[in-house]
Amino acid sequence: RVQLVESGGGSVQAGGSLTLSCVVSGDNMDTWSMAWFREAPGKKRVGVAADDSVDETRYSDPVNGRFTVSRDAAKNTLYLQMNSLNTDDSAMYYCAATHRRVGWWYLLEEGQYSDWGQGTQVTVSS
């Protein structure tokens, strides 16, 4: 059974940085498309960054230029480097995976992903 476990969340002041990690166990993530989603209180869960495992990444407009998604195949881990954080970035962040390559246009669509982590909380204060 595949498990995704996020870590790295916490509290940070506006302008600060955090790096989230998502460790995958139970299978090899080499050919999977993977993504980070976030859900703020009272709002829908939305995709913020994704990696198709080959050569494509995609970012939502609010985080483009500030967040970077990457993976370490040797560690079976997905990362999200978050810089210049602001209060709008406060949310529960989830790691998601699907066992196939997702086309660029669909990389941030929740319905494309079959496996999810439990989430890690990020709180940004002004």
PDB file of C-alpha atoms in Angstrom:
ATOM      1  CA  ARG A   1       0.000   0.000   0.000  1.00  0.00           C
ATOM      2  CA  VAL A   2       1.347   3.423  -0.942  1.00  0.00           C
ATOM      3  CA  GLN A   3       1.744   5.977   1.827  1.00  0.00           C
ATOM      4  CA  LEU A   4       2.586   9.661   1.536  1.00  0.00           C
ATOM      5  CA  VAL A   5       3.800  11.462   4.639  1.00  0.00           C
ATOM      6  CA  GLU A   6       4.292  15.226   4.650  1.00  0.00           C
ATOM      7  CA  SER A   7       6.498  17.193   7.023  1.00  0.00           C
ATOM      8  CA  GLY A   8       8.137  20.587   7.297  1.00  0.00           C
ATOM      9  CA  GLY A   9       5.149  22.756   8.025  1.00  0.00           C
ATOM     10  CA  GLY A  10       5.151  25.285  10.823  1.00  0.00           C
ATOM     11  CA  SER A  11       4.756  28.928  11.723  1.00  0.00           C
ATOM     12  CA  VAL A  12       6.771  31.610   9.981  1.00  0.00           C
ATOM     13  CA  GLN A  13       6.658  35.364   9.601  1.00  0.00           C
ATOM     14  CA  ALA A  14       5.730  36.992   6.323  1.00  0.00           C
ATOM     15  CA  GLY A  15       8.711  37.109   4.011  1.00  0.00           C
ATOM     16  CA  GLY A  16      10.139  33.905   5.422  1.00  0.00           C
ATOM     17  CA  SER A  17      10.714  30.492   3.872  1.00  0.00           C
ATOM     18  CA  LEU A  18       9.789  26.894   4.525  1.00  0.00           C
ATOM     19  CA  THR A  19      10.529  23.621   2.788  1.00  0.00           C
ATOM     20  CA  LEU A  20       7.920  20.878   2.822  1.00  0.00           C
ATOM     21  CA  SER A  21       8.810  17.227   2.289  1.00  0.00           C
ATOM     22  CA  CYS A  22       6.650  14.304   1.199  1.00  0.00           C
ATOM     23  CA  VAL A  23       8.144  10.862   1.713  1.00  0.00           C
ATOM     24  CA  VAL A  24       6.626   8.068  -0.363  1.00  0.00           C
ATOM     25  CA  SER A  25       6.659   4.488   0.854  1.00  0.00           C
ATOM     26  CA  GLY A  26       5.275   1.296  -0.620  1.00  0.00           C
ATOM     27  CA  ASP A  27       6.330   1.907  -4.199  1.00  0.00           C
ATOM     28  CA  ASN A  28       8.811   3.775  -6.366  1.00  0.00           C
ATOM     29  CA  MET A  29       7.743   7.280  -7.368  1.00  0.00           C
ATOM     30  CA  ASP A  30      10.062   7.588 -10.384  1.00  0.00           C
ATOM     31  CA  THR A  31       7.339   7.620 -13.038  1.00  0.00           C
ATOM     32  CA  TRP A  32       4.546   9.218 -11.051  1.00  0.00           C
ATOM     33  CA  SER A  33       3.138  12.659 -11.429  1.00  0.00           C
ATOM     34  CA  MET A  34       3.076  14.345  -8.035  1.00  0.00           C
ATOM     35  CA  ALA A  35       1.703  17.587  -6.722  1.00  0.00           C
ATOM     36  CA  TRP A  36       1.208  19.851  -3.752  1.00  0.00           C
ATOM     37  CA  PHE A  37      -2.236  21.127  -2.908  1.00  0.00           C
ATOM     38  CA  ARG A  38      -3.371  23.472  -0.173  1.00  0.00           C
ATOM     39  CA  GLU A  39      -6.603  24.077   1.639  1.00  0.00           C
ATOM     40  CA  ALA A  40      -7.264  27.197   3.689  1.00  0.00           C
ATOM     41  CA  PRO A  41     -10.145  27.372   6.197  1.00  0.00           C
ATOM     42  CA  GLY A  42     -13.430  27.893   4.369  1.00  0.00           C
ATOM     43  CA  LYS A  43     -11.849  27.497   0.938  1.00  0.00           C
ATOM     44  CA  LYS A  44     -11.551  24.747  -1.635  1.00  0.00           C
ATOM     45  CA  ARG A  45      -8.436  22.618  -1.891  1.00  0.00           C
ATOM     46  CA  VAL A  46      -6.360  23.911  -4.813  1.00  0.00           C
ATOM     47  CA  GLY A  47      -3.249  22.758  -6.594  1.00  0.00           C
ATOM     48  CA  VAL A  48      -0.187  24.947  -6.152  1.00  0.00           C
ATOM     49  CA  ALA A  49       2.719  23.020  -7.692  1.00  0.00           C
ATOM     50  CA  ALA A  50       3.169  19.799  -9.628  1.00  0.00           C
ATOM     51  CA  ASP A  51       5.830  17.716 -11.341  1.00  0.00           C
ATOM     52  CA  ASP A  52       5.060  15.164 -14.064  1.00  0.00           C
ATOM     53  CA  SER A  53       8.229  13.108 -13.358  1.00  0.00           C
ATOM     54  CA  VAL A  54       9.673  13.740 -16.834  1.00  0.00           C
ATOM     55  CA  ASP A  55      10.222  17.358 -17.791  1.00  0.00           C
ATOM     56  CA  GLU A  56       7.181  19.406 -16.851  1.00  0.00           C
ATOM     57  CA  THR A  57       6.302  21.410 -13.781  1.00  0.00           C
ATOM     58  CA  ARG A  58       3.350  23.650 -13.210  1.00  0.00           C
ATOM     59  CA  TYR A  59       2.590  26.318 -10.637  1.00  0.00           C
ATOM     60  CA  SER A  60      -0.535  28.199  -9.727  1.00  0.00           C
ATOM     61  CA  ASP A  61      -0.420  31.929 -10.405  1.00  0.00           C
ATOM     62  CA  PRO A  62      -0.297  32.991  -6.713  1.00  0.00           C
ATOM     63  CA  VAL A  63       2.882  30.980  -6.043  1.00  0.00           C
ATOM     64  CA  ASN A  64       4.649  31.148  -9.406  1.00  0.00           C
ATOM     65  CA  GLY A  65       8.126  32.559  -8.913  1.00  0.00           C
ATOM     66  CA  ARG A  66       8.088  31.972  -5.147  1.00  0.00           C
ATOM     67  CA  PHE A  67       7.592  28.185  -4.809  1.00  0.00           C
ATOM     68  CA  THR A  68       9.685  25.423  -6.328  1.00  0.00           C
ATOM     69  CA  VAL A  69       8.715  21.757  -6.564  1.00  0.00           C
ATOM     70  CA  SER A  70      11.439  19.135  -6.812  1.00  0.00           C
ATOM     71  CA  ARG A  71      12.024  15.486  -6.129  1.00  0.00           C
ATOM     72  CA  ASP A  72      14.840  13.245  -4.938  1.00  0.00           C
ATOM     73  CA  ALA A  73      14.338   9.837  -6.519  1.00  0.00           C
ATOM     74  CA  ALA A  74      16.964   8.213  -4.316  1.00  0.00           C
ATOM     75  CA  LYS A  75      15.021   9.266  -1.227  1.00  0.00           C
ATOM     76  CA  ASN A  76      11.590   8.744  -2.803  1.00  0.00           C
ATOM     77  CA  THR A  77      10.759  12.265  -1.634  1.00  0.00           C
ATOM     78  CA  LEU A  78       8.957  15.254  -3.116  1.00  0.00           C
ATOM     79  CA  TYR A  79       9.793  18.752  -1.899  1.00  0.00           C
ATOM     80  CA  LEU A  80       8.170  22.165  -1.979  1.00  0.00           C
ATOM     81  CA  GLN A  81      10.508  25.082  -1.373  1.00  0.00           C
ATOM     82  CA  MET A  82       8.416  28.114  -0.392  1.00  0.00           C
ATOM     83  CA  ASN A  83       9.975  31.576  -0.363  1.00  0.00           C
ATOM     84  CA  SER A  84       8.618  35.072   0.262  1.00  0.00           C
ATOM     85  CA  LEU A  85       5.702  33.641   2.172  1.00  0.00           C
ATOM     86  CA  ASN A  86       2.698  35.844   2.849  1.00  0.00           C
ATOM     87  CA  THR A  87      -0.418  35.434   4.968  1.00  0.00           C
ATOM     88  CA  ASP A  88      -2.394  34.157   1.975  1.00  0.00           C
ATOM     89  CA  ASP A  89      -0.115  31.103   1.921  1.00  0.00           C
ATOM     90  CA  SER A  90      -1.441  29.936   5.300  1.00  0.00           C
ATOM     91  CA  ALA A  91      -3.157  26.588   4.751  1.00  0.00           C
ATOM     92  CA  MET A  92      -2.955  22.859   5.202  1.00  0.00           C
ATOM     93  CA  TYR A  93      -0.626  21.535   2.524  1.00  0.00           C
ATOM     94  CA  TYR A  94      -1.159  18.096   1.003  1.00  0.00           C
ATOM     95  CA  CYS A  95       1.043  15.912  -1.114  1.00  0.00           C
ATOM     96  CA  ALA A  96      -0.665  13.935  -3.895  1.00  0.00           C
ATOM     97  CA  ALA A  97       0.439  11.281  -6.356  1.00  0.00           C
ATOM     98  CA  THR A  98      -0.810   9.340  -9.326  1.00  0.00           C
ATOM     99  CA  HIS A  99       0.868   6.320 -10.855  1.00  0.00           C
ATOM    100  CA  ARG A 100       1.077   7.745 -14.381  1.00  0.00           C
ATOM    101  CA  ARG A 101       2.200  10.829 -16.245  1.00  0.00           C
ATOM    102  CA  VAL A 102      -0.365  13.609 -16.212  1.00  0.00           C
ATOM    103  CA  GLY A 103      -0.446  16.138 -19.035  1.00  0.00           C
ATOM    104  CA  TRP A 104       0.766  19.624 -18.162  1.00  0.00           C
ATOM    105  CA  TRP A 105      -2.687  21.168 -18.530  1.00  0.00           C
ATOM    106  CA  TYR A 106      -4.125  18.852 -15.869  1.00  0.00           C
ATOM    107  CA  LEU A 107      -1.262  18.771 -13.372  1.00  0.00           C
ATOM    108  CA  LEU A 108      -3.031  20.973 -10.820  1.00  0.00           C
ATOM    109  CA  GLU A 109      -6.395  19.209 -11.016  1.00  0.00           C
ATOM    110  CA  GLU A 110      -7.322  17.380  -7.825  1.00  0.00           C
ATOM    111  CA  GLY A 111      -9.172  14.632  -9.677  1.00  0.00           C
ATOM    112  CA  GLN A 112      -5.986  13.482 -11.413  1.00  0.00           C
ATOM    113  CA  TYR A 113      -4.476  12.150  -8.170  1.00  0.00           C
ATOM    114  CA  SER A 114      -5.262   8.877  -6.429  1.00  0.00           C
ATOM    115  CA  ASP A 115      -3.028   8.927  -3.358  1.00  0.00           C
ATOM    116  CA  TRP A 116      -2.915  11.636  -0.712  1.00  0.00           C
ATOM    117  CA  GLY A 117      -1.023  12.429   2.438  1.00  0.00           C
ATOM    118  CA  GLN A 118      -2.526  13.638   5.697  1.00  0.00           C
ATOM    119  CA  GLY A 119      -1.252  17.176   5.317  1.00  0.00           C
ATOM    120  CA  THR A 120       1.074  19.568   7.096  1.00  0.00           C
ATOM    121  CA  GLN A 121       0.005  22.962   8.410  1.00  0.00           C
ATOM    122  CA  VAL A 122       1.675  26.176   7.295  1.00  0.00           C
ATOM    123  CA  THR A 123       0.872  29.377   9.164  1.00  0.00           C
ATOM    124  CA  VAL A 124       2.260  32.723   8.038  1.00  0.00           C
ATOM    125  CA  SER A 125       1.917  35.712  10.355  1.00  0.00           C
ATOM    126  CA  SER A 126       2.241  39.365   9.422  1.00  0.00           C
TER     127      SER A 126
END
